[in-house]
JSON list of C-alpha atoms in Angstrom, two decimals:
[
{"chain": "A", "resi": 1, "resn": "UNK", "atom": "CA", "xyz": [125.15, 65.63, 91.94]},
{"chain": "A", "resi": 2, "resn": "UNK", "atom": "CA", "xyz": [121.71, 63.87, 91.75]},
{"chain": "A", "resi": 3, "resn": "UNK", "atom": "CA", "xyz": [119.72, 64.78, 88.71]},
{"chain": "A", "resi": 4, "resn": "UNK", "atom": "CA", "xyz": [116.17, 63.91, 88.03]},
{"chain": "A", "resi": 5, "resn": "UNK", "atom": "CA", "xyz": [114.64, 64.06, 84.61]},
{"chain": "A", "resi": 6, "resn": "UNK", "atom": "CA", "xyz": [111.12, 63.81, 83.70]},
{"chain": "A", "resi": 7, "resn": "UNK", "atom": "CA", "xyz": [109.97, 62.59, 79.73]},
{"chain": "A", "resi": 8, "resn": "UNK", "atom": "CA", "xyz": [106.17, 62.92, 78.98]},
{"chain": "A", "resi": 9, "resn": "UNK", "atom": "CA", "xyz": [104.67, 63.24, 75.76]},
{"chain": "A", "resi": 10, "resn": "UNK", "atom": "CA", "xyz": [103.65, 66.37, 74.82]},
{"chain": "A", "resi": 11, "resn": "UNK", "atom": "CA", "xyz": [100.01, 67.68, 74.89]},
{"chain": "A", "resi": 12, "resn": "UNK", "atom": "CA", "xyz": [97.67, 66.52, 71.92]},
{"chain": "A", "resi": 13, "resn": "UNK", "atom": "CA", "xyz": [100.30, 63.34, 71.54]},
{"chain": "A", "resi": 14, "resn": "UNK", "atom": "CA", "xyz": [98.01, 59.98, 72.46]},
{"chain": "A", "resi": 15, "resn": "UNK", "atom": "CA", "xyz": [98.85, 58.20, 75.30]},
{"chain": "A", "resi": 16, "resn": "UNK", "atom": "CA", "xyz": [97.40, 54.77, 74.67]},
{"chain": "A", "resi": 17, "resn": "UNK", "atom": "CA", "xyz": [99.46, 53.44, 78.23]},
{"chain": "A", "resi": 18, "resn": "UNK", "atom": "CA", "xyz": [97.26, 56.39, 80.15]},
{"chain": "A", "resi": 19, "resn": "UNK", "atom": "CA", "xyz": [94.29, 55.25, 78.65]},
{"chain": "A", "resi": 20, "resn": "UNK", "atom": "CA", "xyz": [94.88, 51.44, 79.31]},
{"chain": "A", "resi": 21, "resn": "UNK", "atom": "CA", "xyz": [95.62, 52.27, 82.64]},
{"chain": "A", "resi": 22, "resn": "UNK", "atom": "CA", "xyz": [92.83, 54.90, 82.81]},
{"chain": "A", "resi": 23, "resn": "UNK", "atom": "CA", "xyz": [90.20, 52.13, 81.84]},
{"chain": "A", "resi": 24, "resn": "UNK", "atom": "CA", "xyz": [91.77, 49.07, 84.22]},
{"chain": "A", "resi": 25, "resn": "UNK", "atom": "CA", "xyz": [91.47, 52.05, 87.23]},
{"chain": "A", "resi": 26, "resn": "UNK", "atom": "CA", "xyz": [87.55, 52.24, 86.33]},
{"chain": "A", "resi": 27, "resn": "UNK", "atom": "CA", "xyz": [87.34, 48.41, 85.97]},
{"chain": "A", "resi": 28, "resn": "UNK", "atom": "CA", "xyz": [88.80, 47.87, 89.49]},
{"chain": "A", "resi": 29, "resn": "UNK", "atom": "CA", "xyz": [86.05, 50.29, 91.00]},
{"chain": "A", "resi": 30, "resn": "UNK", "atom": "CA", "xyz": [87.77, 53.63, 90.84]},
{"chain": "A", "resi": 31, "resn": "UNK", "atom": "CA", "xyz": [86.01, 56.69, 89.78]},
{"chain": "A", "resi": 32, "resn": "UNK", "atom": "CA", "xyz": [86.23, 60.31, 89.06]},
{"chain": "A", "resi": 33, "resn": "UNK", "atom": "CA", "xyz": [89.75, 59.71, 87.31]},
{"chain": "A", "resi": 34, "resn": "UNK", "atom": "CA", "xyz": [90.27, 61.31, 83.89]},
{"chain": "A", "resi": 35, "resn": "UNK", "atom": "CA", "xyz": [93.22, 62.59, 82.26]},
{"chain": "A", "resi": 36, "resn": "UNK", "atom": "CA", "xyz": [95.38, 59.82, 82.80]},
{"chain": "A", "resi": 37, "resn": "UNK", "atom": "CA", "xyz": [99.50, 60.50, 81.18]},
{"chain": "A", "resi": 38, "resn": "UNK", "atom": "CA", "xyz": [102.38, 58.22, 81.84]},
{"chain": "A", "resi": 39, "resn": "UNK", "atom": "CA", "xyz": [105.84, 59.30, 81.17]},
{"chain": "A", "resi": 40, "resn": "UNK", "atom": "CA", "xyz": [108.83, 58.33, 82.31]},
{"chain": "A", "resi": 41, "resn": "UNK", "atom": "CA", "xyz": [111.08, 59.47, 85.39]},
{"chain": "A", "resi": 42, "resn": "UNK", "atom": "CA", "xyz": [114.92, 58.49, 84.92]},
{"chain": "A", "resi": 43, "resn": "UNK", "atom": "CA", "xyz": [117.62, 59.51, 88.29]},
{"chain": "A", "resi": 44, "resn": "UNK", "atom": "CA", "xyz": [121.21, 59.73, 87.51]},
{"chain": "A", "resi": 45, "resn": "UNK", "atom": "CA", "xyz": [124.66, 61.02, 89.29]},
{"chain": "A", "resi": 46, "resn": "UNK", "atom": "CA", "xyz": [126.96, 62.91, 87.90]},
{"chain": "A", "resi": 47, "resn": "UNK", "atom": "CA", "xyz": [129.64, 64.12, 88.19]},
{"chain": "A", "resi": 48, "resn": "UNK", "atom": "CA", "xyz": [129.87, 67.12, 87.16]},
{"chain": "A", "resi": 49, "resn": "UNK", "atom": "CA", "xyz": [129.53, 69.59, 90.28]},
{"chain": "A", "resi": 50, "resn": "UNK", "atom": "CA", "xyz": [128.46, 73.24, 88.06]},
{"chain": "A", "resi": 51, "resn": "UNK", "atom": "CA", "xyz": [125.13, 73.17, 88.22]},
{"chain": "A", "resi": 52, "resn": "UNK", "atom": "CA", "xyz": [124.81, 75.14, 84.65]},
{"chain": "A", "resi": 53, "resn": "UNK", "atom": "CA", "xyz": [127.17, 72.94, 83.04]},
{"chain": "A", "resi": 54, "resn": "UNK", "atom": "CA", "xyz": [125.57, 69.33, 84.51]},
{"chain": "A", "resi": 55, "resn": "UNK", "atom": "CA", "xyz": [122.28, 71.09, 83.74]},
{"chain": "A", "resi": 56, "resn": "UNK", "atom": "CA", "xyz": [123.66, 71.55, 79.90]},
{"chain": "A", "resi": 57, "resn": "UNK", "atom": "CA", "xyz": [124.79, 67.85, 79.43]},
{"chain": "A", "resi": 58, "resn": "UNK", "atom": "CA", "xyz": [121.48, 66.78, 80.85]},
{"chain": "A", "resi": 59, "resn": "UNK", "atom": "CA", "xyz": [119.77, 68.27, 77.98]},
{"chain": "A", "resi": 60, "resn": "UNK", "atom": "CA", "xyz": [122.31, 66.85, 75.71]},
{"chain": "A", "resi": 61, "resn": "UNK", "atom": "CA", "xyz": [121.57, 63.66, 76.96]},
{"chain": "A", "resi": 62, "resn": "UNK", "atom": "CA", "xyz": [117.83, 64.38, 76.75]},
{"chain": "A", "resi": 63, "resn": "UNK", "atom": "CA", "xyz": [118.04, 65.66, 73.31]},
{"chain": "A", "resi": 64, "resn": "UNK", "atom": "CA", "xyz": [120.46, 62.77, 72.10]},
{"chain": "A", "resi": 65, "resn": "UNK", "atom": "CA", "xyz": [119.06, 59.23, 73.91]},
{"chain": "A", "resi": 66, "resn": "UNK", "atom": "CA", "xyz": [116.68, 59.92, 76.61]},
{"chain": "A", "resi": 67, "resn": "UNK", "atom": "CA", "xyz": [113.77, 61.61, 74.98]},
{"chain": "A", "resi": 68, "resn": "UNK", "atom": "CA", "xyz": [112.08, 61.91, 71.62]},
{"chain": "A", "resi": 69, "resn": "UNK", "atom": "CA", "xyz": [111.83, 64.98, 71.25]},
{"chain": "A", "resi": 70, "resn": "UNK", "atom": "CA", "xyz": [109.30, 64.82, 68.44]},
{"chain": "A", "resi": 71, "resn": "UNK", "atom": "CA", "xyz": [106.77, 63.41, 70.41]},
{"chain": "A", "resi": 72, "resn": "UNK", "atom": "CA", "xyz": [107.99, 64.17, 74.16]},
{"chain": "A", "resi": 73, "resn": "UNK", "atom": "CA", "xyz": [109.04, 66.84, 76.82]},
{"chain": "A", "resi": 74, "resn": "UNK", "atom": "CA", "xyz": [111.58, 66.39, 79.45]},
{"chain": "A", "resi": 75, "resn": "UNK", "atom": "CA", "xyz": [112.61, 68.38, 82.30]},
{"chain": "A", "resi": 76, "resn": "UNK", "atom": "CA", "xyz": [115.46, 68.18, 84.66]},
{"chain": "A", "resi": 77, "resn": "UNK", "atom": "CA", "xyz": [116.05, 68.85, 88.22]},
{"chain": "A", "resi": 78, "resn": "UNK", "atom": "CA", "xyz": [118.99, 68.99, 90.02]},
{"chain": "A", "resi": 79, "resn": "UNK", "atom": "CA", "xyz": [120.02, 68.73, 93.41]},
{"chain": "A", "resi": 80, "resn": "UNK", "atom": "CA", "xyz": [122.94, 69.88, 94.90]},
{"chain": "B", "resi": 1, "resn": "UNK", "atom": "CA", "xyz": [93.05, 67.75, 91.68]},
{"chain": "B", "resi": 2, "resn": "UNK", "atom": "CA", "xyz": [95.95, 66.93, 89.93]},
{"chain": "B", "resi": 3, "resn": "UNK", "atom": "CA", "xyz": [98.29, 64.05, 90.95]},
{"chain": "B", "resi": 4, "resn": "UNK", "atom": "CA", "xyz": [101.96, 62.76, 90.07]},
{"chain": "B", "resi": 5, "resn": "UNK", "atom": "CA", "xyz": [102.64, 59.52, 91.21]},
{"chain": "B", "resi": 6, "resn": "UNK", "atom": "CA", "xyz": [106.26, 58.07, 90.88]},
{"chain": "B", "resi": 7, "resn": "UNK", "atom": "CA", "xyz": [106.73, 54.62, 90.74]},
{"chain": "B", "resi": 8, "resn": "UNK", "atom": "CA", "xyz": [110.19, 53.79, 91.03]},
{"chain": "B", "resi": 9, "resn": "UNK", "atom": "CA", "xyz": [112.44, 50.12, 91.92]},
{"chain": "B", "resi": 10, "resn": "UNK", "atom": "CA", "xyz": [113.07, 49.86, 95.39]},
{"chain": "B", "resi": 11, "resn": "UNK", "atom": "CA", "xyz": [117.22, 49.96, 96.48]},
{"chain": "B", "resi": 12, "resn": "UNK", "atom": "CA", "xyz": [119.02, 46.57, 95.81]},
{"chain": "B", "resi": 13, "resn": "UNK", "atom": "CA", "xyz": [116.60, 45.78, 92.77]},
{"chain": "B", "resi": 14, "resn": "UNK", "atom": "CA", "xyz": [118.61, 45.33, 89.70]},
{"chain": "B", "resi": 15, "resn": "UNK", "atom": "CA", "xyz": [117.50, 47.58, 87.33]},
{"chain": "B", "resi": 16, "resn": "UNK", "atom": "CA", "xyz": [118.12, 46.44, 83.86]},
{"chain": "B", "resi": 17, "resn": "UNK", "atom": "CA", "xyz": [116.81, 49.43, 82.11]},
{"chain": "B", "resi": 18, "resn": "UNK", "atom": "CA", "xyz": [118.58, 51.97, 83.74]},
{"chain": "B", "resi": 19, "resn": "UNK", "atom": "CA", "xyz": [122.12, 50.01, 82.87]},
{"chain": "B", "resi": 20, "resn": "UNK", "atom": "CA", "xyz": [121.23, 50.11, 79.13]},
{"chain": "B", "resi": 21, "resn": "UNK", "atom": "CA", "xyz": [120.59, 53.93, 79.53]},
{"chain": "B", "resi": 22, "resn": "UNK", "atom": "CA", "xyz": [124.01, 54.04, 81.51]},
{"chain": "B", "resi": 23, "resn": "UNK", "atom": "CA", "xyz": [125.89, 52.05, 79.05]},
{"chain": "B", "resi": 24, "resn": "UNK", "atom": "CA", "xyz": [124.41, 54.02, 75.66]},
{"chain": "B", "resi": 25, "resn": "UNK", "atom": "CA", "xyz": [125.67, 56.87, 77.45]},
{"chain": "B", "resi": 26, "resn": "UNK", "atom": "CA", "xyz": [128.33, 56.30, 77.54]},
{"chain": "B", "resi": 27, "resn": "UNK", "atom": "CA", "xyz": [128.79, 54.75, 74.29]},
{"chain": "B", "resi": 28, "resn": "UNK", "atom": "CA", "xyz": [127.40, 58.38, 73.18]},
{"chain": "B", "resi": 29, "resn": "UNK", "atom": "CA", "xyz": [130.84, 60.27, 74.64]},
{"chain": "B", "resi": 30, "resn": "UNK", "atom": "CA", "xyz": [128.76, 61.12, 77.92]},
{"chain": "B", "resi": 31, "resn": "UNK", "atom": "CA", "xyz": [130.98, 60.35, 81.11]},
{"chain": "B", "resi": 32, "resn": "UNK", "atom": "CA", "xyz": [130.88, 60.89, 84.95]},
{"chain": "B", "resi": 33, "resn": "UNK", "atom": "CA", "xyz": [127.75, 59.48, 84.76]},
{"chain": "B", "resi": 34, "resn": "UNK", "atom": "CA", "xyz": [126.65, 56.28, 87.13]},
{"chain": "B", "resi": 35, "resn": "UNK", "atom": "CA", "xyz": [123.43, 54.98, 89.35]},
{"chain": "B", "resi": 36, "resn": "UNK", "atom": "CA", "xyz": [121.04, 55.71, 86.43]},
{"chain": "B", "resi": 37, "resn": "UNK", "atom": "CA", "xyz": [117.59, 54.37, 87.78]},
{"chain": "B", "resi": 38, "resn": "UNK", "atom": "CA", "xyz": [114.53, 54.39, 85.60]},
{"chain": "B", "resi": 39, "resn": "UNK", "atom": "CA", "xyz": [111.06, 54.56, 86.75]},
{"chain": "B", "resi": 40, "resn": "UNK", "atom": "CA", "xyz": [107.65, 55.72, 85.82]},
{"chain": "B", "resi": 41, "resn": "UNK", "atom": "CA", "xyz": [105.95, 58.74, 86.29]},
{"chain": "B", "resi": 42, "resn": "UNK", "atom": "CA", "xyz": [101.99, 58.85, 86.02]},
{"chain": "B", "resi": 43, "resn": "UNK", "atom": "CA", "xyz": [99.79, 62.16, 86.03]},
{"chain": "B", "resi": 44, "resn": "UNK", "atom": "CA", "xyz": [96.06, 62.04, 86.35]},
{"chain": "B", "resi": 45, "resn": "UNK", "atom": "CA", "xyz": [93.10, 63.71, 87.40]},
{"chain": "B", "resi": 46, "resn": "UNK", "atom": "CA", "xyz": [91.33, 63.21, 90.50]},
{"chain": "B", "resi": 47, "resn": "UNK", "atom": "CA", "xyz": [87.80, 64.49, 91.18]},
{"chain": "B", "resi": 48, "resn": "UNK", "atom": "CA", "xyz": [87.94, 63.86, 94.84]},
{"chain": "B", "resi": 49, "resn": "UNK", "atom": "CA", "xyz": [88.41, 67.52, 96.38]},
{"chain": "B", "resi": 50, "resn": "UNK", "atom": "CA", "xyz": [89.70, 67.01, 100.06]},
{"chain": "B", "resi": 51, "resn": "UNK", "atom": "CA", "xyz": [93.76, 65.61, 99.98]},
{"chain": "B", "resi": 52, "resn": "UNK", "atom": "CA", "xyz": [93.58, 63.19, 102.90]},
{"chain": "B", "resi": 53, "resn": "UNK", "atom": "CA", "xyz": [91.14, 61.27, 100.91]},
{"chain": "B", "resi": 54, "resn": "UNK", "atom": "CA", "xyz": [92.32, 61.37, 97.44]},
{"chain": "B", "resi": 55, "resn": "UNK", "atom": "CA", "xyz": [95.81, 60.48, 98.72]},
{"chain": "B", "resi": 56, "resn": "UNK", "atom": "CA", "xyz": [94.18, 57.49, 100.53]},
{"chain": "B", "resi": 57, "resn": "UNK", "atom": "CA", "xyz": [92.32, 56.58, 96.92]},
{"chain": "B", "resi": 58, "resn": "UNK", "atom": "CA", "xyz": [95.56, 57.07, 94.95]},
{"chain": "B", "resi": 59, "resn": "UNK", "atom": "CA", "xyz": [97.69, 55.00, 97.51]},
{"chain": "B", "resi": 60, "resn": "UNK", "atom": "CA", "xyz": [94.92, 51.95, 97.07]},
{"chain": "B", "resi": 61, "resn": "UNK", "atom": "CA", "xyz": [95.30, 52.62, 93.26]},
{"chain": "B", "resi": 62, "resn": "UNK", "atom": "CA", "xyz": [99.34, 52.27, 93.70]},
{"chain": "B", "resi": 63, "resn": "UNK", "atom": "CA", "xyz": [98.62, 48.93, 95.75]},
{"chain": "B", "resi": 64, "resn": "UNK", "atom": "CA", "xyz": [96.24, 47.54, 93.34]},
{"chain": "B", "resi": 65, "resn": "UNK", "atom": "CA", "xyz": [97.62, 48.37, 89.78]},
{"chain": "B", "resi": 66, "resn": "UNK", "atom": "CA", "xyz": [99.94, 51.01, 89.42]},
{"chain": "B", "resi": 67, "resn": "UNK", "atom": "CA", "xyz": [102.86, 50.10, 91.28]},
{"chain": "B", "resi": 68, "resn": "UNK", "atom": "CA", "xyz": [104.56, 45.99, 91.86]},
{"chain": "B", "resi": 69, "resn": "UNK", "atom": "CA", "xyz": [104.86, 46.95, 95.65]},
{"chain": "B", "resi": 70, "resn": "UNK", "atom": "CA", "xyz": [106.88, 43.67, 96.21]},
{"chain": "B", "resi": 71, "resn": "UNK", "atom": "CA", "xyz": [109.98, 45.49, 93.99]},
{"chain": "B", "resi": 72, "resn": "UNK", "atom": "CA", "xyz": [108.87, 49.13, 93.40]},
{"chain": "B", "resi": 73, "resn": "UNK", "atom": "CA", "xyz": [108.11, 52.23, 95.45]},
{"chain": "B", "resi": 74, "resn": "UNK", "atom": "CA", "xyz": [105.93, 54.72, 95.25]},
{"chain": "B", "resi": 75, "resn": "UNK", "atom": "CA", "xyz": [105.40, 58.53, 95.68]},
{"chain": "B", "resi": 76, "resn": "UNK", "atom": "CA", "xyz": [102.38, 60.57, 95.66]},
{"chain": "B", "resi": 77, "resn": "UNK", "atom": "CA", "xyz": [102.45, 64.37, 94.69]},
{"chain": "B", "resi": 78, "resn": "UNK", "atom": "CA", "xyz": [98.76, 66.12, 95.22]},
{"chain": "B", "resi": 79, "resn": "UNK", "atom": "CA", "xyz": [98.97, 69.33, 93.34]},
{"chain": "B", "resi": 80, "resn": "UNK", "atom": "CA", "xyz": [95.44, 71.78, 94.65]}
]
């Protein structure tokens, strides 16, 4: 089963990457962009085939390795 | 109008990253896990109202800075 999982920093957290990239977009000519977040975006098989249970590692692995969960979200999708 | 852009390595890259993630993984007790690919995941704001032509702005943006097209894809996700 293919999983995606999404880690962004939560709201009010700084993003100094979206701003760098948020300035180098207006220095290159490219306007009317604001609010400018990267995160990261992490795919992954497994194998377990219960969507529940794979869904229930996932946010073990989240909670565990992937993610700080301090500063960041994540958020999982599977597909079958 | 809200975009997601997802920048990811294209197939037959070797992705260094997501093998570290794979191997802590494991390390952590998690198994039946394999192919973990990591890539980025950027949300911004665009002012640019009609689709067609804020896909056609993000695109150049993924061409110019966002995304190494020689090794990575990218994805864009318009959200109205």
């Amino acid at each position: 089963m293919k999983a995606r999982i999404h880690i962004t920093l939560k709201t009010g957290v700084l993003d100094p990457q979206g701003k760098a990239i948020q300035s180098s977009l207006g220095a290159l000519g490219f306007s009317g962009i604001d609010n400018v977040r990267q995160g990261k975006y992490i795919e992954l098989n497994i194998s377990e085939s219960d969507p529940a249970k794979a869904e229930a590692e996932l946010s073990r692995m989240c909670e565990k390795l992937l993610a700080n969960t301090v500063i960041e979200n994540y958020a999982i999708d599977l597909e079958a």
